[in-house]
Amino acid sequence: MSHAQTLIPAQPAPKQAHKPITVARITGYVVVALWILLAAALIAMVVSGWDPEKFTRYGPRYLHGLYTTIMLVVISVFFGAILSLPLAFARMSKNKVVNGIAYCYVYVFRGTPLLAQLFLIYYGLGGFRPQLEAVGLWWFFRDAWFCGLFSMTINTAAYQAEILRGAIQSVPRGQHEAAASLGIHKVIAFRKIILPQALIVALRPYGNEIILLIKGSAVVAIITVLDLMGETRYAFSRTFDYQTYLWAAIFYLTMVEALRHLWAWIERRLTRHLKR
């Protein structure tokens, strides 16, 4: 058996290749500089246009609108998740009728704007008032808040169903076969083996869907719901100060950033066993 007689001396690190200055790099630097200037200009406008009287008068209304927006999003995501589970199973069903109904639901609510769905529910169902009163549902659909909540729920359910279906189908078939070979019941195998793996895959798309729903919830202001955007429109109609919308943008950005960091922490926590 051979062995080394001498050690190879340490070699210096290779020289870092010089990156030439290209048009793309210059364009990138210019765009970043413009964004920095824009952010500085916005901050300067907020500081210079600060009005304590307006803040005292409309600050509580902004907080009320923020609370309304958060409640709408949280409740709609919760009920949308419940509704998405049978929809996802229906989309994976081998029964053509069940699969077709679920496909049509997902296709319609993902292919049409949330605003159009909101108008159809808020204005369209008003034409069926006698029928809704007969079944005791008019109290629900006559309220703008409930109509906004219902439209957001059925909209996000369609997206969540597709996210969940794709995540479940991404789990390797061998996981199902291994559970069956151990004599584990299909329901238990799905709940304890398949679903946890699928939820890890679906975690990031779920976060994106919630972020889109937060920004999309602003449409409920059109039907007189005083969410964050509704309170912003009220403040602007009294002051005609464009900074009212700037403050609304800051609130929305804060919510999105807080959720993004929370979701990143949850993802790191749940996938820590996958990192080496």
PDB file of C-alpha atoms in Angstrom:
ATOM      1  CA  MET A   1       0.000   0.000   0.000  1.00  0.00           C
ATOM      2  CA  SER A   2       1.401   3.372  -1.022  1.00  0.00           C
ATOM      3  CA  HIS A   3       1.406   6.468   1.091  1.00  0.00           C
ATOM      4  CA  ALA A   4       2.465  10.075   0.616  1.00  0.00           C
ATOM      5  CA  GLN A   5       6.036  10.929   1.506  1.00  0.00           C
ATOM      6  CA  THR A   6       5.671  14.709   1.406  1.00  0.00           C
ATOM      7  CA  LEU A   7       2.806  17.112   1.908  1.00  0.00           C
ATOM      8  CA  ILE A   8       1.746  19.475  -0.822  1.00  0.00           C
ATOM      9  CA  PRO A   9       2.520  23.014   0.323  1.00  0.00           C
ATOM     10  CA  ALA A  10      -0.374  25.362   0.840  1.00  0.00           C
ATOM     11  CA  GLN A  11      -1.287  27.357  -2.210  1.00  0.00           C
ATOM     12  CA  PRO A  12      -2.509  30.956  -2.183  1.00  0.00           C
ATOM     13  CA  ALA A  13      -6.185  31.596  -2.838  1.00  0.00           C
ATOM     14  CA  PRO A  14      -6.996  32.187  -6.484  1.00  0.00           C
ATOM     15  CA  LYS A  15      -7.312  35.789  -7.488  1.00  0.00           C
ATOM     16  CA  GLN A  16     -10.841  37.047  -7.630  1.00  0.00           C
ATOM     17  CA  ALA A  17     -11.928  37.602 -11.173  1.00  0.00           C
ATOM     18  CA  HIS A  18     -12.479  41.241 -11.977  1.00  0.00           C
ATOM     19  CA  LYS A  19     -16.086  41.924 -12.910  1.00  0.00           C
ATOM     20  CA  PRO A  20     -16.278  44.334 -15.815  1.00  0.00           C
ATOM     21  CA  ILE A  21     -18.598  47.304 -15.598  1.00  0.00           C
ATOM     22  CA  THR A  22     -21.498  46.542 -17.897  1.00  0.00           C
ATOM     23  CA  VAL A  23     -24.580  48.447 -18.947  1.00  0.00           C
ATOM     24  CA  ALA A  24     -26.722  46.147 -16.810  1.00  0.00           C
ATOM     25  CA  ARG A  25     -24.694  46.913 -13.678  1.00  0.00           C
ATOM     26  CA  ILE A  26     -24.837  50.649 -14.312  1.00  0.00           C
ATOM     27  CA  THR A  27     -28.590  50.449 -14.883  1.00  0.00           C
ATOM     28  CA  GLY A  28     -29.003  48.518 -11.636  1.00  0.00           C
ATOM     29  CA  TYR A  29     -27.024  51.109  -9.682  1.00  0.00           C
ATOM     30  CA  VAL A  30     -29.095  53.921 -11.189  1.00  0.00           C
ATOM     31  CA  VAL A  31     -32.392  52.191 -10.344  1.00  0.00           C
ATOM     32  CA  VAL A  32     -31.310  51.533  -6.749  1.00  0.00           C
ATOM     33  CA  ALA A  33     -30.195  55.152  -6.397  1.00  0.00           C
ATOM     34  CA  LEU A  34     -33.566  56.371  -7.699  1.00  0.00           C
ATOM     35  CA  TRP A  35     -35.408  54.166  -5.214  1.00  0.00           C
ATOM     36  CA  ILE A  36     -33.274  55.532  -2.375  1.00  0.00           C
ATOM     37  CA  LEU A  37     -33.974  59.107  -3.482  1.00  0.00           C
ATOM     38  CA  LEU A  38     -37.695  58.348  -3.716  1.00  0.00           C
ATOM     39  CA  ALA A  39     -37.742  56.861  -0.202  1.00  0.00           C
ATOM     40  CA  ALA A  40     -35.843  59.874   1.152  1.00  0.00           C
ATOM     41  CA  ALA A  41     -38.275  62.250  -0.575  1.00  0.00           C
ATOM     42  CA  LEU A  42     -41.285  60.439   0.900  1.00  0.00           C
ATOM     43  CA  ILE A  43     -39.785  60.560   4.385  1.00  0.00           C
ATOM     44  CA  ALA A  44     -39.028  64.258   3.966  1.00  0.00           C
ATOM     45  CA  MET A  45     -42.606  64.953   2.846  1.00  0.00           C
ATOM     46  CA  VAL A  46     -44.038  63.055   5.804  1.00  0.00           C
ATOM     47  CA  VAL A  47     -41.832  64.932   8.259  1.00  0.00           C
ATOM     48  CA  SER A  48     -42.408  68.363   6.693  1.00  0.00           C
ATOM     49  CA  GLY A  49     -46.164  67.878   6.332  1.00  0.00           C
ATOM     50  CA  TRP A  50     -46.730  66.464   9.812  1.00  0.00           C
ATOM     51  CA  ASP A  51     -49.909  67.902  11.299  1.00  0.00           C
ATOM     52  CA  PRO A  52     -50.537  66.944  14.948  1.00  0.00           C
ATOM     53  CA  GLU A  53     -54.172  68.069  14.711  1.00  0.00           C
ATOM     54  CA  LYS A  54     -54.931  65.700  11.838  1.00  0.00           C
ATOM     55  CA  PHE A  55     -53.095  62.887  13.599  1.00  0.00           C
ATOM     56  CA  THR A  56     -55.134  63.424  16.767  1.00  0.00           C
ATOM     57  CA  ARG A  57     -58.388  63.634  14.827  1.00  0.00           C
ATOM     58  CA  TYR A  58     -57.970  60.765  12.360  1.00  0.00           C
ATOM     59  CA  GLY A  59     -55.430  58.537  14.141  1.00  0.00           C
ATOM     60  CA  PRO A  60     -58.110  56.586  16.065  1.00  0.00           C
ATOM     61  CA  ARG A  61     -60.055  56.090  12.826  1.00  0.00           C
ATOM     62  CA  TYR A  62     -56.956  54.635  11.169  1.00  0.00           C
ATOM     63  CA  LEU A  63     -56.508  52.233  14.086  1.00  0.00           C
ATOM     64  CA  HIS A  64     -60.172  51.214  13.829  1.00  0.00           C
ATOM     65  CA  GLY A  65     -59.755  50.630  10.097  1.00  0.00           C
ATOM     66  CA  LEU A  66     -56.593  48.623  10.712  1.00  0.00           C
ATOM     67  CA  TYR A  67     -58.444  46.443  13.221  1.00  0.00           C
ATOM     68  CA  THR A  68     -61.293  45.913  10.739  1.00  0.00           C
ATOM     69  CA  THR A  69     -58.868  44.922   7.971  1.00  0.00           C
ATOM     70  CA  ILE A  70     -57.034  42.465  10.221  1.00  0.00           C
ATOM     71  CA  MET A  71     -60.293  40.873  11.377  1.00  0.00           C
ATOM     72  CA  LEU A  72     -61.568  40.531   7.807  1.00  0.00           C
ATOM     73  CA  VAL A  73     -58.342  38.865   6.663  1.00  0.00           C
ATOM     74  CA  VAL A  74     -57.978  36.557   9.675  1.00  0.00           C
ATOM     75  CA  ILE A  75     -61.594  35.334   9.608  1.00  0.00           C
ATOM     76  CA  SER A  76     -61.673  34.903   5.823  1.00  0.00           C
ATOM     77  CA  VAL A  77     -58.376  32.975   5.822  1.00  0.00           C
ATOM     78  CA  PHE A  78     -59.658  30.709   8.618  1.00  0.00           C
ATOM     79  CA  PHE A  79     -62.965  29.852   6.964  1.00  0.00           C
ATOM     80  CA  GLY A  80     -61.285  29.728   3.553  1.00  0.00           C
ATOM     81  CA  ALA A  81     -58.884  27.100   4.890  1.00  0.00           C
ATOM     82  CA  ILE A  82     -61.807  25.019   6.174  1.00  0.00           C
ATOM     83  CA  LEU A  83     -63.597  25.286   2.826  1.00  0.00           C
ATOM     84  CA  SER A  84     -60.420  24.563   0.848  1.00  0.00           C
ATOM     85  CA  LEU A  85     -59.959  21.098   2.381  1.00  0.00           C
ATOM     86  CA  PRO A  86     -63.025  19.438   0.785  1.00  0.00           C
ATOM     87  CA  LEU A  87     -62.367  21.417  -2.400  1.00  0.00           C
ATOM     88  CA  ALA A  88     -58.834  20.043  -2.615  1.00  0.00           C
ATOM     89  CA  PHE A  89     -60.096  16.477  -2.104  1.00  0.00           C
ATOM     90  CA  ALA A  90     -62.784  17.046  -4.723  1.00  0.00           C
ATOM     91  CA  ARG A  91     -60.133  18.285  -7.181  1.00  0.00           C
ATOM     92  CA  MET A  92     -58.179  15.064  -6.598  1.00  0.00           C
ATOM     93  CA  SER A  93     -61.262  12.845  -6.809  1.00  0.00           C
ATOM     94  CA  LYS A  94     -61.540  10.296  -9.600  1.00  0.00           C
ATOM     95  CA  ASN A  95     -65.266  10.988  -9.811  1.00  0.00           C
ATOM     96  CA  LYS A  96     -65.661  13.191 -12.864  1.00  0.00           C
ATOM     97  CA  VAL A  97     -68.777  14.944 -11.564  1.00  0.00           C
ATOM     98  CA  VAL A  98     -67.250  15.888  -8.204  1.00  0.00           C
ATOM     99  CA  ASN A  99     -63.969  16.834  -9.833  1.00  0.00           C
ATOM    100  CA  GLY A 100     -65.759  18.897 -12.473  1.00  0.00           C
ATOM    101  CA  ILE A 101     -67.794  20.864  -9.913  1.00  0.00           C
ATOM    102  CA  ALA A 102     -64.674  21.639  -7.869  1.00  0.00           C
ATOM    103  CA  TYR A 103     -62.757  22.554 -11.020  1.00  0.00           C
ATOM    104  CA  CYS A 104     -65.472  24.995 -12.100  1.00  0.00           C
ATOM    105  CA  TYR A 105     -65.509  26.619  -8.664  1.00  0.00           C
ATOM    106  CA  VAL A 106     -61.741  27.077  -8.619  1.00  0.00           C
ATOM    107  CA  TYR A 107     -61.667  28.208 -12.247  1.00  0.00           C
ATOM    108  CA  VAL A 108     -64.357  30.868 -11.757  1.00  0.00           C
ATOM    109  CA  PHE A 109     -63.094  32.350  -8.500  1.00  0.00           C
ATOM    110  CA  ARG A 110     -59.455  32.349  -9.558  1.00  0.00           C
ATOM    111  CA  GLY A 111     -60.228  33.676 -13.028  1.00  0.00           C
ATOM    112  CA  THR A 112     -62.426  36.635 -12.060  1.00  0.00           C
ATOM    113  CA  PRO A 113     -61.458  39.741 -10.059  1.00  0.00           C
ATOM    114  CA  LEU A 114     -62.288  39.922  -6.375  1.00  0.00           C
ATOM    115  CA  LEU A 115     -63.995  43.256  -7.017  1.00  0.00           C
ATOM    116  CA  ALA A 116     -66.417  41.685  -9.510  1.00  0.00           C
ATOM    117  CA  GLN A 117     -67.225  38.898  -7.049  1.00  0.00           C
ATOM    118  CA  LEU A 118     -67.816  41.482  -4.320  1.00  0.00           C
ATOM    119  CA  PHE A 119     -70.233  43.453  -6.499  1.00  0.00           C
ATOM    120  CA  LEU A 120     -72.099  40.292  -7.535  1.00  0.00           C
ATOM    121  CA  ILE A 121     -72.625  39.365  -3.889  1.00  0.00           C
ATOM    122  CA  TYR A 122     -73.354  42.825  -2.488  1.00  0.00           C
ATOM    123  CA  TYR A 123     -75.492  44.186  -5.322  1.00  0.00           C
ATOM    124  CA  GLY A 124     -76.570  41.020  -7.134  1.00  0.00           C
ATOM    125  CA  LEU A 125     -77.972  39.087  -4.201  1.00  0.00           C
ATOM    126  CA  GLY A 126     -80.088  42.085  -3.262  1.00  0.00           C
ATOM    127  CA  GLY A 127     -82.396  41.119  -6.103  1.00  0.00           C
ATOM    128  CA  PHE A 128     -83.179  37.882  -4.269  1.00  0.00           C
ATOM    129  CA  ARG A 129     -84.255  39.539  -1.043  1.00  0.00           C
ATOM    130  CA  PRO A 130     -87.617  37.702  -0.744  1.00  0.00           C
ATOM    131  CA  GLN A 131     -85.932  34.332  -1.208  1.00  0.00           C
ATOM    132  CA  LEU A 132     -83.168  35.195   1.267  1.00  0.00           C
ATOM    133  CA  GLU A 133     -85.706  36.414   3.804  1.00  0.00           C
ATOM    134  CA  ALA A 134     -87.633  33.178   3.377  1.00  0.00           C
ATOM    135  CA  VAL A 135     -84.600  31.097   4.348  1.00  0.00           C
ATOM    136  CA  GLY A 136     -83.487  33.550   7.043  1.00  0.00           C
ATOM    137  CA  LEU A 137     -80.253  34.747   5.365  1.00  0.00           C
ATOM    138  CA  TRP A 138     -81.156  38.326   4.508  1.00  0.00           C
ATOM    139  CA  TRP A 139     -79.684  39.623   7.783  1.00  0.00           C
ATOM    140  CA  PHE A 140     -76.312  38.336   6.560  1.00  0.00           C
ATOM    141  CA  PHE A 141     -76.327  39.608   2.969  1.00  0.00           C
ATOM    142  CA  ARG A 142     -77.812  43.030   3.766  1.00  0.00           C
ATOM    143  CA  ASP A 143     -74.713  43.934   5.802  1.00  0.00           C
ATOM    144  CA  ALA A 144     -71.735  45.219   3.803  1.00  0.00           C
ATOM    145  CA  TRP A 145     -69.232  43.810   6.312  1.00  0.00           C
ATOM    146  CA  PHE A 146     -70.608  40.280   5.993  1.00  0.00           C
ATOM    147  CA  CYS A 147     -70.734  40.565   2.199  1.00  0.00           C
ATOM    148  CA  GLY A 148     -67.080  41.603   2.140  1.00  0.00           C
ATOM    149  CA  LEU A 149     -66.148  38.757   4.469  1.00  0.00           C
ATOM    150  CA  PHE A 150     -68.095  36.222   2.397  1.00  0.00           C
ATOM    151  CA  SER A 151     -66.574  37.331  -0.905  1.00  0.00           C
ATOM    152  CA  MET A 152     -63.037  37.235   0.519  1.00  0.00           C
ATOM    153  CA  THR A 153     -63.654  33.793   2.031  1.00  0.00           C
ATOM    154  CA  ILE A 154     -64.897  32.106  -1.131  1.00  0.00           C
ATOM    155  CA  ASN A 155     -62.144  33.801  -3.144  1.00  0.00           C
ATOM    156  CA  THR A 156     -59.271  32.701  -0.928  1.00  0.00           C
ATOM    157  CA  ALA A 157     -60.783  29.215  -0.593  1.00  0.00           C
ATOM    158  CA  ALA A 158     -60.259  28.665  -4.323  1.00  0.00           C
ATOM    159  CA  TYR A 159     -56.595  29.667  -4.103  1.00  0.00           C
ATOM    160  CA  GLN A 160     -55.976  27.702  -0.917  1.00  0.00           C
ATOM    161  CA  ALA A 161     -57.578  24.609  -2.434  1.00  0.00           C
ATOM    162  CA  GLU A 162     -55.128  24.656  -5.338  1.00  0.00           C
ATOM    163  CA  ILE A 163     -52.191  25.290  -2.988  1.00  0.00           C
ATOM    164  CA  LEU A 164     -53.212  22.363  -0.795  1.00  0.00           C
ATOM    165  CA  ARG A 165     -53.868  20.069  -3.758  1.00  0.00           C
ATOM    166  CA  GLY A 166     -50.469  20.775  -5.263  1.00  0.00           C
ATOM    167  CA  ALA A 167     -48.746  20.291  -1.916  1.00  0.00           C
ATOM    168  CA  ILE A 168     -50.450  16.938  -1.272  1.00  0.00           C
ATOM    169  CA  GLN A 169     -49.628  15.688  -4.752  1.00  0.00           C
ATOM    170  CA  SER A 170     -45.982  16.750  -4.302  1.00  0.00           C
ATOM    171  CA  VAL A 171     -45.509  14.208  -1.498  1.00  0.00           C
ATOM    172  CA  PRO A 172     -43.733  11.172  -3.002  1.00  0.00           C
ATOM    173  CA  ARG A 173     -45.903   8.163  -3.720  1.00  0.00           C
ATOM    174  CA  GLY A 174     -43.497   6.045  -1.698  1.00  0.00           C
ATOM    175  CA  GLN A 175     -44.770   7.670   1.500  1.00  0.00           C
ATOM    176  CA  HIS A 176     -48.250   6.275   0.813  1.00  0.00           C
ATOM    177  CA  GLU A 177     -46.847   2.851  -0.035  1.00  0.00           C
ATOM    178  CA  ALA A 178     -44.637   2.757   3.078  1.00  0.00           C
ATOM    179  CA  ALA A 179     -47.595   3.601   5.322  1.00  0.00           C
ATOM    180  CA  ALA A 180     -49.722   0.916   3.641  1.00  0.00           C
ATOM    181  CA  SER A 181     -46.956  -1.680   4.036  1.00  0.00           C
ATOM    182  CA  LEU A 182     -46.904  -0.976   7.792  1.00  0.00           C
ATOM    183  CA  GLY A 183     -50.651  -1.504   8.014  1.00  0.00           C
ATOM    184  CA  ILE A 184     -51.419   2.131   8.840  1.00  0.00           C
ATOM    185  CA  HIS A 185     -54.955   3.205   8.013  1.00  0.00           C
ATOM    186  CA  LYS A 186     -55.240   5.673   5.140  1.00  0.00           C
ATOM    187  CA  VAL A 187     -56.850   8.363   7.297  1.00  0.00           C
ATOM    188  CA  ILE A 188     -54.159   8.126   9.967  1.00  0.00           C
ATOM    189  CA  ALA A 189     -51.424   8.005   7.321  1.00  0.00           C
ATOM    190  CA  PHE A 190     -52.803  11.118   5.685  1.00  0.00           C
ATOM    191  CA  ARG A 191     -53.161  13.018   8.957  1.00  0.00           C
ATOM    192  CA  LYS A 192     -49.799  12.091  10.469  1.00  0.00           C
ATOM    193  CA  ILE A 193     -47.545  11.423   7.466  1.00  0.00           C
ATOM    194  CA  ILE A 194     -48.809  13.015   4.261  1.00  0.00           C
ATOM    195  CA  LEU A 195     -50.432  16.216   5.524  1.00  0.00           C
ATOM    196  CA  PRO A 196     -47.484  17.429   7.672  1.00  0.00           C
ATOM    197  CA  GLN A 197     -45.126  17.082   4.696  1.00  0.00           C
ATOM    198  CA  ALA A 198     -47.627  18.770   2.390  1.00  0.00           C
ATOM    199  CA  LEU A 199     -48.102  21.715   4.752  1.00  0.00           C
ATOM    200  CA  ILE A 200     -44.348  22.373   4.788  1.00  0.00           C
ATOM    201  CA  VAL A 201     -44.407  22.562   0.990  1.00  0.00           C
ATOM    202  CA  ALA A 202     -47.522  24.769   1.064  1.00  0.00           C
ATOM    203  CA  LEU A 203     -46.245  27.096   3.787  1.00  0.00           C
ATOM    204  CA  ARG A 204     -44.681  29.717   1.524  1.00  0.00           C
ATOM    205  CA  PRO A 205     -47.575  29.788  -0.997  1.00  0.00           C
ATOM    206  CA  TYR A 206     -49.972  30.184   1.933  1.00  0.00           C
ATOM    207  CA  GLY A 207     -47.979  33.204   3.103  1.00  0.00           C
ATOM    208  CA  ASN A 208     -48.108  34.726  -0.362  1.00  0.00           C
ATOM    209  CA  GLU A 209     -51.865  34.182  -0.520  1.00  0.00           C
ATOM    210  CA  ILE A 210     -52.411  35.907   2.839  1.00  0.00           C
ATOM    211  CA  ILE A 211     -50.279  38.862   1.722  1.00  0.00           C
ATOM    212  CA  LEU A 212     -52.297  39.161  -1.492  1.00  0.00           C
ATOM    213  CA  LEU A 213     -55.506  38.984   0.524  1.00  0.00           C
ATOM    214  CA  ILE A 214     -54.332  41.775   2.845  1.00  0.00           C
ATOM    215  CA  LYS A 215     -53.738  44.052  -0.123  1.00  0.00           C
ATOM    216  CA  GLY A 216     -56.878  42.885  -1.911  1.00  0.00           C
ATOM    217  CA  SER A 217     -59.053  43.548   1.138  1.00  0.00           C
ATOM    218  CA  ALA A 218     -58.963  47.266   0.273  1.00  0.00           C
ATOM    219  CA  VAL A 219     -61.762  46.686  -2.263  1.00  0.00           C
ATOM    220  CA  VAL A 220     -64.341  46.289   0.529  1.00  0.00           C
ATOM    221  CA  ALA A 221     -64.077  50.058   1.098  1.00  0.00           C
ATOM    222  CA  ILE A 222     -66.093  50.506  -2.111  1.00  0.00           C
ATOM    223  CA  ILE A 223     -69.162  48.939  -0.484  1.00  0.00           C
ATOM    224  CA  THR A 224     -68.958  51.291   2.543  1.00  0.00           C
ATOM    225  CA  VAL A 225     -66.968  48.986   4.830  1.00  0.00           C
ATOM    226  CA  LEU A 226     -64.766  51.232   6.986  1.00  0.00           C
ATOM    227  CA  ASP A 227     -61.611  49.161   6.847  1.00  0.00           C
ATOM    228  CA  LEU A 228     -58.190  50.785   6.594  1.00  0.00           C
ATOM    229  CA  MET A 229     -58.808  52.004   3.065  1.00  0.00           C
ATOM    230  CA  GLY A 230     -62.358  53.072   3.939  1.00  0.00           C
ATOM    231  CA  GLU A 231     -61.127  55.215   6.823  1.00  0.00           C
ATOM    232  CA  THR A 232     -58.427  56.607   4.542  1.00  0.00           C
ATOM    233  CA  ARG A 233     -61.038  57.663   1.981  1.00  0.00           C
ATOM    234  CA  TYR A 234     -63.030  59.297   4.766  1.00  0.00           C
ATOM    235  CA  ALA A 235     -59.987  61.218   5.999  1.00  0.00           C
ATOM    236  CA  PHE A 236     -59.123  62.338   2.471  1.00  0.00           C
ATOM    237  CA  SER A 237     -62.680  63.530   1.808  1.00  0.00           C
ATOM    238  CA  ARG A 238     -62.398  65.806   4.861  1.00  0.00           C
ATOM    239  CA  THR A 239     -58.842  67.066   4.410  1.00  0.00           C
ATOM    240  CA  PHE A 240     -57.994  66.615   0.694  1.00  0.00           C
ATOM    241  CA  ASP A 241     -54.489  65.811   1.885  1.00  0.00           C
ATOM    242  CA  TYR A 242     -52.764  63.193  -0.291  1.00  0.00           C
ATOM    243  CA  GLN A 243     -50.673  62.127   2.716  1.00  0.00           C
ATOM    244  CA  THR A 244     -53.699  60.298   4.088  1.00  0.00           C
ATOM    245  CA  TYR A 245     -53.101  57.669   1.394  1.00  0.00           C
ATOM    246  CA  LEU A 246     -49.397  57.689   2.152  1.00  0.00           C
ATOM    247  CA  TRP A 247     -50.141  56.768   5.752  1.00  0.00           C
ATOM    248  CA  ALA A 248     -52.444  53.988   4.542  1.00  0.00           C
ATOM    249  CA  ALA A 249     -49.619  52.654   2.367  1.00  0.00           C
ATOM    250  CA  ILE A 250     -47.321  52.675   5.399  1.00  0.00           C
ATOM    251  CA  PHE A 251     -49.873  50.694   7.422  1.00  0.00           C
ATOM    252  CA  TYR A 252     -50.283  48.117   4.645  1.00  0.00           C
ATOM    253  CA  LEU A 253     -46.518  47.850   4.217  1.00  0.00           C
ATOM    254  CA  THR A 254     -46.086  47.334   7.954  1.00  0.00           C
ATOM    255  CA  MET A 255     -48.644  44.534   7.984  1.00  0.00           C
ATOM    256  CA  VAL A 256     -47.050  42.812   5.010  1.00  0.00           C
ATOM    257  CA  GLU A 257     -43.529  43.087   6.426  1.00  0.00           C
ATOM    258  CA  ALA A 258     -44.630  41.807   9.836  1.00  0.00           C
ATOM    259  CA  LEU A 259     -46.345  38.816   8.229  1.00  0.00           C
ATOM    260  CA  ARG A 260     -43.355  38.155   5.974  1.00  0.00           C
ATOM    261  CA  HIS A 261     -40.950  38.015   8.914  1.00  0.00           C
ATOM    262  CA  LEU A 262     -43.364  35.889  10.954  1.00  0.00           C
ATOM    263  CA  TRP A 263     -43.760  33.450   8.060  1.00  0.00           C
ATOM    264  CA  ALA A 264     -39.987  33.264   7.567  1.00  0.00           C
ATOM    265  CA  TRP A 265     -39.561  32.444  11.262  1.00  0.00           C
ATOM    266  CA  ILE A 266     -42.241  29.734  11.102  1.00  0.00           C
ATOM    267  CA  GLU A 267     -40.628  28.241   8.007  1.00  0.00           C
ATOM    268  CA  ARG A 268     -37.188  28.172   9.637  1.00  0.00           C
ATOM    269  CA  ARG A 269     -38.707  26.587  12.731  1.00  0.00           C
ATOM    270  CA  LEU A 270     -40.583  23.859  10.865  1.00  0.00           C
ATOM    271  CA  THR A 271     -37.760  23.018   8.433  1.00  0.00           C
ATOM    272  CA  ARG A 272     -34.844  23.082  10.883  1.00  0.00           C
ATOM    273  CA  HIS A 273     -34.519  19.284  10.614  1.00  0.00           C
ATOM    274  CA  LEU A 274     -34.002  19.588   6.840  1.00  0.00           C
ATOM    275  CA  LYS A 275     -30.991  21.877   7.103  1.00  0.00           C
ATOM    276  CA  ARG A 276     -27.492  20.494   7.378  1.00  0.00           C
TER     277      ARG A 276
END
